[in-house]
Amino acid sequence: MESTLKEMRGGESVLDLSPKATVGGGVEDVYGEDCATEEQLVTPWAYSVASGYSLLRDPHHNKGLAFTEKERDSHYLLGLLPPAVVTQQLQEKKLMDNLRKYQVPLQKYMAMMELQERNERLFYKLLIDNVEELLPIVYTPTVGEACQKYGSIFRRPQGLYISLKEKGKVLDVLKNWPERSIQVIVVTDGERILGLGDLGCQGMGIPVGKLSLYTALGGVRPSACLPVTIDVGTNNEQLLKDEFYIGLRQRRATGQEYADLLHEFMSAVKQNYGEKVLIQFEDFANHNAFTLLAKYGTTHLVFNDDIQGTASVVLAGVVAALKLIGGTLADHKFLFLGAGEAGTGIAELIALEMSKQTKIPVEETRKKIWLVDSKGLIVNSRRESLQHFKKPWAHDHEPVKDLLGAVKAIKPTVLIGSSGVGRTFTKEIIETLASFNEKPLIMALSNPTSQSECTAEEAYTWSQGRAIFASGSPFDPFEYNGKIFVPGQANNAYIFPGFGLGLVISGAIRVHDDMLLAASEALAKQVSDENYNKGLIYPPFSKIRKISANIAANVAAKAYELGVATHLPRPANLVKYAESCMYSPVYRSYR
């Protein structure tokens, strides 16, 4: 993928580290509140002693009924709480009981967001301890519905909104955020939210959700995370007419006006937070996603989760699946439905890993990978009309108009969907794929669940129980011919939290493709024989913090190897160091 981006930026590599790119500014590279052990007493006041009433309304320090009698006496809380003193574990039990009573996932989402705004540590304790149950609530698929209805459910801002109205004042906007030591920013312009399209300013639910996972799954402390939405308008007519819409009521700005606002934002971020702040681009439309990654890859620590994160997690699943479907990566033939940022990003990373394993140039390994877009198979005869990021995938072949025709012509062993269009892997397509594969690997990656190319039930039934299946959104286990199949979830949450942690703990200043390969390899190694026996190609989310620590260590090691790490000297044991840096949601004792 770096080779494609290098072409876009005139041959410049992320490893060139051009001095002209440097902008002044910086933040102290520490884990503030977590330097102390959990047993040490801390003072819950940032600047001065406030009233106990204020303490109960500060989500960073509020413990609710878990304040001890001594703390209530010391911090002006007497009479402001009922007499009972309870443990964090009991609070967690009560809240999970309450959450499970809700029938509608959006109600659970709203309850979780309200908890996050009231008691931050309890929110993360719930999410970490019940990650498999709550991940679909705070992330995909429920977050998609939350974004669609964000104007109606909006209560209080959870991040920064930077609109065209703030052009020329973006640095001042960043300075309005109360936290100064920011390590990770997730930013969206809301143009391509999941598979739901242009949701404008209401896309804020995505950065908020992603950063919740950075903390819960990757251990980056909440105060170091900043969600940002760039509001340049929306082309969604329904939102423009919605009286509850919270964003700019105008058509999307494009061209120079758009580029100028983004450039001001990128410059202001580096000026305010320094060289080592990670900026994660999220849910930008294809035409902007690749341009931004190419433009800022050599000057900032940038990462696009839709292009690079998705690619890394899918590559990990493919590498792990080789144990079930047999052969090496180079023995297989790949066919993609969807040639946008996700599809081309995955394809490039698979080609890079294949090149690394076989020592064959990536230009050759790409020929094992075929892509289908809305106009059919991408072939050489279409090259002149293709967007730049599709051109490397134009191979010699007769034109083929649809996916079924491509499956029959190419005879792939692996079928990957990243189209954003639901139910496109039809019965005939899967039956055809299964007719020449003993164990076809099918990955229906589009989110949310309604946009998945096929369901787990369809994949298993139409392949007569022979498919190895993974999806972007979760599906329940399915029984076929007396055997229970557990679908894997190729969820970016496996990769980006640990990947980001690895960048933070190494003090990395650039992202390189080799770091993505390192993350994929680390994830694939976490799949156990017990997981394989269930047909799984990803490890369970219940072990995600351990998985993230291993990914972080692998990524950090690669950053040191490439010479882009600034945290020196290098820690002797990177896994232990990563674990020691991870945020703990356990309540602190206040003096």
XYZ file of C-alpha atoms in Angstrom:
591
model
C 0.000 0.000 0.000
C 2.965 2.283 0.669
C 4.056 1.762 -2.945
C 0.678 3.052 -4.186
C 0.805 6.026 -1.820
C 4.425 6.758 -2.803
C 3.311 7.128 -6.421
C 0.650 9.620 -5.310
C 3.207 11.690 -3.404
C 5.888 11.675 -6.107
C 8.106 8.922 -4.731
C 8.459 10.224 -1.157
C 8.478 7.523 1.550
C 7.181 7.757 5.112
C 10.698 6.784 6.228
C 12.338 9.797 4.557
C 11.491 11.902 7.662
C 11.926 15.169 5.792
C 12.944 17.997 8.181
C 10.696 20.432 6.316
C 7.725 18.549 7.736
C 8.487 19.388 11.343
C 6.202 21.820 13.173
C 6.888 23.090 16.696
C 4.942 22.031 19.760
C 4.667 18.905 21.818
C 3.262 17.202 24.880
C 4.827 15.352 27.769
C 4.962 11.670 26.848
C 3.652 10.156 30.089
C 0.718 8.157 31.384
C -0.123 10.757 34.064
C -2.672 9.270 36.388
C -1.530 5.696 35.775
C 2.096 6.217 36.770
C 1.039 5.435 40.324
C -0.058 1.975 41.393
C -3.729 1.347 42.142
C -2.928 1.102 45.848
C -1.434 4.594 46.007
C -3.645 7.400 47.190
C -4.379 10.158 44.667
C -6.029 13.546 44.930
C -9.118 13.779 42.693
C -8.784 17.532 42.143
C -7.069 18.907 39.083
C -6.294 22.418 40.306
C -8.021 23.158 43.597
C -10.429 21.660 46.107
C -13.986 21.919 44.787
C -17.301 20.963 46.384
C -18.347 17.346 46.774
C -21.317 18.193 44.586
C -18.899 19.003 41.751
C -16.952 15.791 42.390
C -20.106 13.702 41.911
C -20.595 15.381 38.523
C -17.029 14.878 37.321
C -17.023 11.615 35.285
C -13.226 11.269 35.596
C -13.356 11.024 39.401
C -16.946 10.123 40.346
C -17.343 6.746 42.081
C -21.001 7.056 43.101
C -21.884 4.851 46.073
C -18.366 3.394 46.057
C -16.958 6.454 47.891
C -15.821 5.202 51.289
C -17.024 6.853 54.491
C -13.561 8.386 54.957
C -13.626 9.808 51.409
C -17.134 11.181 51.935
C -15.942 12.966 55.060
C -12.749 14.302 53.414
C -14.304 15.479 50.161
C -17.484 17.268 51.258
C -19.763 14.405 50.216
C -21.632 13.877 53.502
C -25.353 13.951 52.856
C -24.937 14.059 49.087
C -25.144 10.263 48.811
C -27.357 7.615 50.447
C -25.630 5.920 53.418
C -24.819 2.634 51.673
C -21.206 2.020 50.586
C -20.888 -0.534 47.759
C -18.033 -2.048 45.755
C -17.309 -1.379 42.101
C -18.109 -5.056 41.443
C -21.622 -4.640 42.872
C -22.151 -1.473 40.816
C -21.098 -3.418 37.735
C -23.487 -6.271 38.520
C -26.420 -3.876 38.999
C -25.730 -2.009 35.770
C -25.368 -5.185 33.706
C -28.689 -6.420 35.136
C -30.291 -3.123 34.099
C -28.743 -3.170 30.622
C -29.967 -6.698 29.942
C -33.547 -5.590 30.603
C -33.486 -3.306 27.563
C -34.881 -4.980 24.445
C -33.684 -2.348 21.950
C -29.906 -2.133 21.270
C -30.084 1.675 20.838
C -31.470 1.952 24.384
C -28.454 -0.002 25.628
C -26.172 2.320 23.633
C -27.767 5.415 25.185
C -27.496 3.889 28.676
C -23.784 3.176 28.104
C -23.134 6.712 26.823
C -24.941 8.147 29.847
C -22.742 6.007 32.120
C -19.602 7.206 30.332
C -20.650 10.809 30.959
C -21.381 10.058 34.638
C -18.735 7.573 35.800
C -15.860 6.965 33.382
C -14.049 4.188 35.257
C -17.241 2.199 35.800
C -18.060 2.527 32.072
C -14.681 1.034 31.127
C -14.905 -1.648 33.842
C -18.219 -2.778 32.339
C -16.864 -2.720 28.792
C -13.638 -4.592 29.614
C -15.291 -7.280 31.759
C -18.207 -7.839 29.336
C -16.506 -7.034 26.045
C -18.147 -9.744 23.917
C -21.618 -8.683 25.053
C -21.114 -4.910 24.931
C -18.841 -4.493 21.897
C -21.798 -4.718 19.450
C -23.517 -2.009 21.532
C -20.795 0.647 21.719
C -19.400 -0.228 18.272
C -20.798 -1.864 15.137
C -23.613 -2.579 14.465
C -25.470 -0.400 17.024
C -23.211 2.625 16.586
C -24.462 2.855 12.992
C -28.062 3.331 14.121
C -26.835 5.753 16.799
C -25.176 7.911 14.123
C -28.321 7.889 12.002
C -30.322 9.160 14.991
C -27.558 11.210 16.620
C -29.474 14.482 16.310
C -32.385 13.041 18.289
C -30.323 11.325 20.997
C -27.645 14.046 21.344
C -27.299 15.159 24.963
C -23.896 16.649 25.467
C -20.783 16.950 23.270
C -18.253 14.138 23.677
C -15.629 15.524 21.301
C -14.638 18.535 19.218
C -16.716 19.789 16.303
C -14.664 21.733 13.748
C -16.820 23.229 10.999
C -16.232 25.595 8.104
C -17.336 28.365 10.482
C -14.078 27.835 12.420
C -11.829 28.219 9.351
C -8.827 30.298 10.410
C -9.439 29.481 14.095
C -8.852 25.718 14.248
C -5.885 26.048 16.632
C -8.078 28.063 19.016
C -10.745 25.337 18.820
C -8.183 22.668 19.765
C -7.093 24.778 22.725
C -10.680 24.777 23.998
C -10.387 21.041 24.701
C -9.566 20.706 28.419
C -6.956 17.938 28.110
C -3.438 18.884 26.989
C -1.642 15.523 26.794
C -3.406 14.036 23.760
C -1.920 10.875 22.256
C -4.666 9.623 19.895
C -7.137 11.593 17.765
C -9.849 9.854 15.755
C -11.286 12.195 13.118
C -14.100 11.818 10.584
C -15.852 14.092 8.122
C -18.933 11.857 8.226
C -19.113 11.275 4.478
C -19.040 7.459 4.488
C -20.179 6.182 7.878
C -19.920 2.369 7.882
C -22.125 1.226 4.983
C -24.695 3.931 5.711
C -23.322 6.764 3.582
C -23.159 10.497 4.299
C -24.296 11.257 7.867
C -22.521 14.613 8.111
C -21.939 15.938 11.603
C -23.784 12.967 13.108
C -20.800 10.791 12.272
C -19.362 11.853 15.666
C -20.620 8.557 17.086
C -17.793 6.798 15.216
C -14.783 8.667 16.735
C -16.427 8.477 20.175
C -16.971 4.715 19.821
C -13.504 4.046 18.384
C -11.782 5.896 21.212
C -13.832 4.043 23.810
C -12.268 0.907 22.335
C -8.785 2.447 22.304
C -9.146 2.674 26.089
C -11.074 -0.522 26.846
C -9.237 -2.826 24.431
C -5.894 -1.081 23.951
C -5.398 0.584 27.311
C -4.803 4.148 26.062
C -6.002 6.334 28.938
C -9.288 8.216 28.259
C -7.820 11.656 28.927
C -5.292 11.089 26.110
C -8.049 10.470 23.521
C -9.759 13.158 21.438
C -12.751 12.505 19.101
C -13.072 15.072 16.279
C -15.670 15.656 13.582
C -14.828 17.921 10.651
C -18.148 19.382 9.473
C -18.041 20.593 5.870
C -21.779 20.064 5.311
C -23.704 17.049 4.050
C -25.252 15.900 0.796
C -27.835 13.848 2.682
C -31.136 15.539 1.789
C -32.967 13.779 4.604
C -30.587 15.270 7.190
C -30.699 18.742 5.634
C -34.481 18.694 6.079
C -34.357 17.161 9.586
C -35.256 19.756 12.233
C -33.102 17.866 14.758
C -29.949 17.789 12.585
C -27.013 19.164 14.603
C -24.594 20.057 11.779
C -24.100 22.688 9.074
C -27.164 22.901 6.832
C -25.376 23.125 3.498
C -24.068 20.920 0.718
C -20.614 19.437 1.234
C -17.639 21.673 0.574
C -15.192 20.145 -1.894
C -11.963 20.999 -3.691
C -9.717 23.711 -2.312
C -12.124 24.821 0.415
C -12.181 21.269 1.820
C -8.422 20.765 1.435
C -7.641 24.079 3.167
C -9.733 23.243 6.240
C -8.170 19.764 6.540
C -4.669 21.206 6.134
C -5.330 23.798 8.809
C -6.553 21.028 11.114
C -3.507 18.809 10.489
C -1.089 21.706 11.047
C -2.898 22.833 14.199
C -2.842 19.312 15.662
C 0.915 19.036 15.298
C 1.449 22.556 16.586
C -0.721 21.949 19.647
C 0.112 18.314 20.480
C 3.428 17.606 18.785
C 4.949 15.082 16.425
C 3.875 11.928 18.276
C 0.093 12.340 18.359
C -1.618 9.620 16.301
C -4.284 10.926 13.911
C -6.628 8.160 12.818
C -8.765 8.965 9.767
C -12.159 7.311 9.990
C -14.991 6.901 7.466
C -13.791 9.390 4.856
C -15.031 8.814 1.287
C -12.624 6.998 -1.039
C -11.654 10.081 -3.037
C -10.492 11.861 0.141
C -9.214 8.880 2.169
C -6.342 7.937 -0.150
C -5.424 11.566 -0.853
C -5.185 12.430 2.851
C -3.167 9.312 3.671
C -0.745 9.984 0.812
C -0.458 13.696 1.595
C 0.138 13.452 5.340
C 1.813 10.032 5.623
C 5.276 11.619 5.323
C 4.645 14.559 7.673
C 2.384 13.203 10.440
C 1.722 10.022 12.420
C -1.420 9.064 10.469
C -3.411 5.860 10.124
C -6.589 5.132 8.166
C -8.523 2.373 9.873
C -10.766 1.715 6.858
C -7.773 1.187 4.572
C -4.984 -0.043 6.867
C -6.815 -1.382 9.937
C -9.296 -3.407 7.903
C -6.439 -4.722 5.753
C -4.450 -5.790 8.783
C -7.295 -7.622 10.518
C -8.378 -9.405 7.315
C -4.800 -10.449 6.520
C -4.547 -11.890 10.051
C -7.721 -13.922 9.428
C -6.452 -15.179 6.081
C -3.068 -16.169 7.568
C -4.796 -17.967 10.449
C -7.247 -19.676 8.045
C -4.366 -21.325 6.162
C -4.227 -23.878 8.967
C -7.790 -24.909 8.034
C -7.794 -24.516 4.249
C -4.170 -25.603 3.715
C -1.324 -24.286 1.594
C 0.657 -21.056 1.785
C -0.629 -17.566 1.030
C 0.850 -17.741 -2.476
C -1.045 -20.990 -3.192
C -4.393 -19.196 -3.044
C -6.355 -17.025 -5.432
C -8.355 -14.078 -4.047
C -11.487 -12.423 -5.419
C -12.902 -9.224 -3.914
C -16.335 -7.700 -4.309
C -15.699 -4.008 -3.705
C -12.706 -1.997 -4.872
C -12.921 0.981 -2.557
C -10.558 1.943 0.258
C -11.209 -1.256 2.240
C -10.972 -3.677 -0.691
C -7.837 -2.215 -2.254
C -6.208 -1.772 1.152
C -6.768 -5.438 2.058
C -5.617 -6.591 -1.366
C -2.386 -4.600 -1.144
C -1.510 -5.894 2.322
C -2.141 -9.509 1.251
C 0.115 -8.919 -1.782
C 2.804 -7.406 0.481
C 2.716 -10.359 2.897
C 2.837 -12.770 -0.052
C 5.836 -10.867 -1.426
C 7.542 -10.966 1.976
C 7.051 -14.744 2.266
C 8.052 -15.667 -1.299
C 10.600 -12.886 -2.063
C 8.641 -12.291 -5.297
C 8.113 -8.589 -6.238
C 4.758 -7.209 -5.098
C 3.899 -6.354 -8.734
C 3.844 -10.127 -9.371
C 1.998 -11.197 -6.206
C -0.803 -8.728 -7.032
C -1.673 -10.963 -9.985
C -3.057 -13.557 -7.540
C -5.680 -11.016 -6.457
C -8.710 -9.923 -8.499
C -11.245 -7.200 -7.740
C -14.829 -6.642 -8.890
C -16.394 -3.186 -8.683
C -19.801 -1.864 -9.793
C -18.776 -2.190 -13.460
C -17.472 -5.761 -13.192
C -14.055 -7.388 -13.027
C -11.177 -4.887 -13.011
C -9.166 -5.727 -16.115
C -6.526 -4.012 -18.253
C -8.977 -2.900 -20.933
C -10.617 -0.644 -18.312
C -7.348 0.901 -17.074
C -7.832 4.386 -18.569
C -11.163 4.936 -16.800
C -10.040 3.585 -13.393
C -9.360 5.658 -10.283
C -5.660 5.700 -9.331
C -6.031 3.275 -6.409
C -7.685 0.631 -8.633
C -5.061 0.646 -11.408
C -2.606 -1.814 -9.736
C -5.417 -4.412 -9.811
C -6.130 -4.259 -13.528
C -4.890 -7.598 -14.905
C -5.053 -9.230 -18.335
C -8.432 -10.929 -18.760
C -11.573 -10.750 -20.830
C -14.173 -8.306 -19.412
C -16.574 -9.917 -16.921
C -19.724 -8.022 -15.987
C -20.701 -9.430 -12.580
C -19.479 -11.309 -9.509
C -20.951 -14.667 -10.503
C -19.176 -14.494 -13.844
C -15.943 -13.539 -12.064
C -16.231 -16.483 -9.647
C -16.689 -18.866 -12.592
C -13.828 -17.319 -14.563
C -11.235 -16.775 -11.806
C -12.114 -19.812 -9.610
C -10.918 -18.166 -6.380
C -10.220 -20.051 -3.163
C -10.969 -16.951 -1.059
C -13.988 -14.657 -1.564
C -13.920 -11.303 0.254
C -16.760 -8.761 0.341
C -16.072 -5.089 1.083
C -18.775 -3.573 -1.127
C -21.009 -1.984 1.514
C -23.963 -3.637 -0.242
C -25.940 -6.335 1.540
C -26.886 -9.796 0.247
C -24.586 -9.740 -2.793
C -23.099 -13.202 -2.091
C -26.057 -15.107 -3.529
C -26.882 -18.810 -3.238
C -25.603 -19.425 -6.769
C -22.311 -17.607 -6.088
C -21.560 -19.537 -2.881
C -22.619 -22.879 -4.411
C -20.354 -22.179 -7.395
C -17.444 -21.273 -5.080
C -18.004 -24.452 -3.050
C -18.116 -26.583 -6.193
C -14.363 -26.219 -6.769
C -13.182 -25.686 -3.160
C -13.224 -28.253 -0.381
C -13.109 -25.462 2.219
C -13.845 -22.064 0.663
C -12.900 -19.051 2.790
C -15.748 -16.497 2.725
C -15.329 -13.098 4.388
C -18.433 -10.857 4.296
C -16.944 -7.698 5.766
C -19.444 -4.899 5.132
C -20.977 -3.172 8.161
C -23.439 -2.944 9.810
C -25.133 -6.381 9.826
C -27.816 -5.264 7.342
C -25.084 -4.533 4.758
C -23.241 -7.859 5.139
C -22.743 -9.602 1.782
C -24.311 -12.749 3.250
C -25.242 -14.124 6.660
C -23.402 -16.877 8.501
C -26.417 -19.138 8.048
C -26.370 -18.612 4.270
C -22.619 -19.223 3.979
C -22.759 -22.485 5.951
C -26.005 -23.767 4.399
C -25.175 -23.004 0.766
C -21.669 -24.489 1.117
C -23.100 -27.592 2.861
C -21.203 -26.770 6.046
C -17.792 -26.602 4.335
C -17.174 -22.821 4.355
C -14.790 -21.066 6.699
C -16.728 -17.872 7.412
C -15.963 -14.497 8.965
C -17.927 -11.256 8.859
C -17.498 -7.588 9.760
C -20.469 -7.473 12.153
C -21.280 -10.281 14.602
C -23.485 -13.284 13.810
C -24.773 -15.864 16.277
C -23.519 -19.479 16.181
C -25.425 -21.632 13.693
C -26.228 -25.355 13.733
C -26.049 -27.267 10.442
C -26.442 -31.056 10.153
C -25.921 -31.456 13.894
C -22.702 -29.425 13.995
C -22.481 -25.990 15.608
C -20.530 -23.401 13.614
C -19.196 -20.307 15.378
C -18.722 -17.437 12.871
C -15.570 -15.359 13.214
C -15.739 -11.582 13.262
C -13.087 -9.734 11.238
C -13.500 -6.738 13.490
C -11.034 -3.844 13.242
C -11.229 -3.674 17.040
C -8.767 -6.590 17.057
C -6.110 -4.402 15.465
C -6.398 -0.643 15.899
C -6.353 -0.422 19.732
C -3.187 -2.535 20.026
C -1.681 -0.908 16.940
C -2.231 2.567 18.418
C -0.820 1.489 21.772
C 2.298 0.201 20.021
C 2.798 3.580 18.329
C 2.282 5.433 21.623
C 4.623 3.325 23.769
C 7.414 3.475 21.181
C 6.950 7.203 20.553
C 6.665 6.439 16.822
C 6.471 9.408 14.480
C 5.438 7.611 11.255
C 3.351 4.585 10.222
C 4.869 2.101 7.751
C 3.345 -0.946 6.026
C 5.757 -3.252 7.870
C 4.061 -2.235 11.130
C 0.697 -3.376 9.709
C 2.199 -6.727 8.720
C 3.657 -7.048 12.234
C 0.207 -6.415 13.742
C -1.403 -9.039 11.463
C 1.206 -11.659 12.303
C 0.794 -11.012 16.038
C -2.997 -11.410 15.822
C -2.821 -14.598 13.734
C -0.522 -16.190 16.347
C -3.175 -15.662 19.049
C -5.588 -18.173 17.448
C -5.486 -21.405 19.464
C -6.209 -25.013 18.455
C -9.412 -24.777 20.494
C -10.503 -21.816 18.313
C -9.617 -23.723 15.119
C -11.693 -26.708 16.244
C -14.762 -24.437 16.240
C -13.939 -23.139 12.754
C -12.759 -19.815 14.160
C -9.947 -17.852 12.529
C -9.868 -15.127 15.194
C -9.295 -15.484 18.945
C -12.137 -14.660 21.385
C -12.614 -11.007 22.339
C -12.573 -12.030 25.999
C -8.743 -12.052 25.710
C -8.495 -8.787 23.776
C -6.287 -6.887 26.257
C -3.689 -9.680 26.113
C -4.009 -9.729 22.313
C -3.599 -5.929 22.159
C -0.467 -6.044 24.329
C 1.106 -8.581 21.949
C 0.148 -6.526 18.899
C 1.495 -3.354 20.559
C 4.801 -5.093 21.313
C 5.141 -6.328 17.714
C 4.320 -2.901 16.268
C 6.688 -1.131 18.682
C 9.488 -3.588 17.834
C 9.025 -2.814 14.139
C 9.052 0.947 14.869
C 12.434 0.574 16.631
C 13.716 -1.564 13.753
C 12.655 1.047 11.156
C 14.181 3.907 13.136
C 10.936 5.854 13.669
C 10.650 5.232 17.445
C 11.606 8.070 19.813
C 11.016 6.461 23.221
C 14.590 5.556 24.150
C 16.119 3.369 25.382
C 14.000 0.548 24.004
C 12.315 -1.417 26.843
C 13.821 -4.907 27.278
C 10.453 -6.707 27.309
C 7.973 -4.882 25.081
C 4.985 -7.091 25.968
C 5.417 -6.439 29.698
C 6.040 -2.767 29.021
C 2.840 -2.528 26.940
C 0.851 -4.217 29.722
C 2.329 -1.859 32.330
C 1.196 1.168 30.279
C -2.418 0.017 29.893
C -5.124 2.005 31.642
C -6.896 0.279 34.516
C -10.565 1.108 35.218
C -10.356 0.015 38.867
C -11.350 2.833 41.241
C -8.525 4.787 42.874
C -8.486 5.611 46.588
C -8.658 9.350 47.313
C -6.810 11.022 50.149
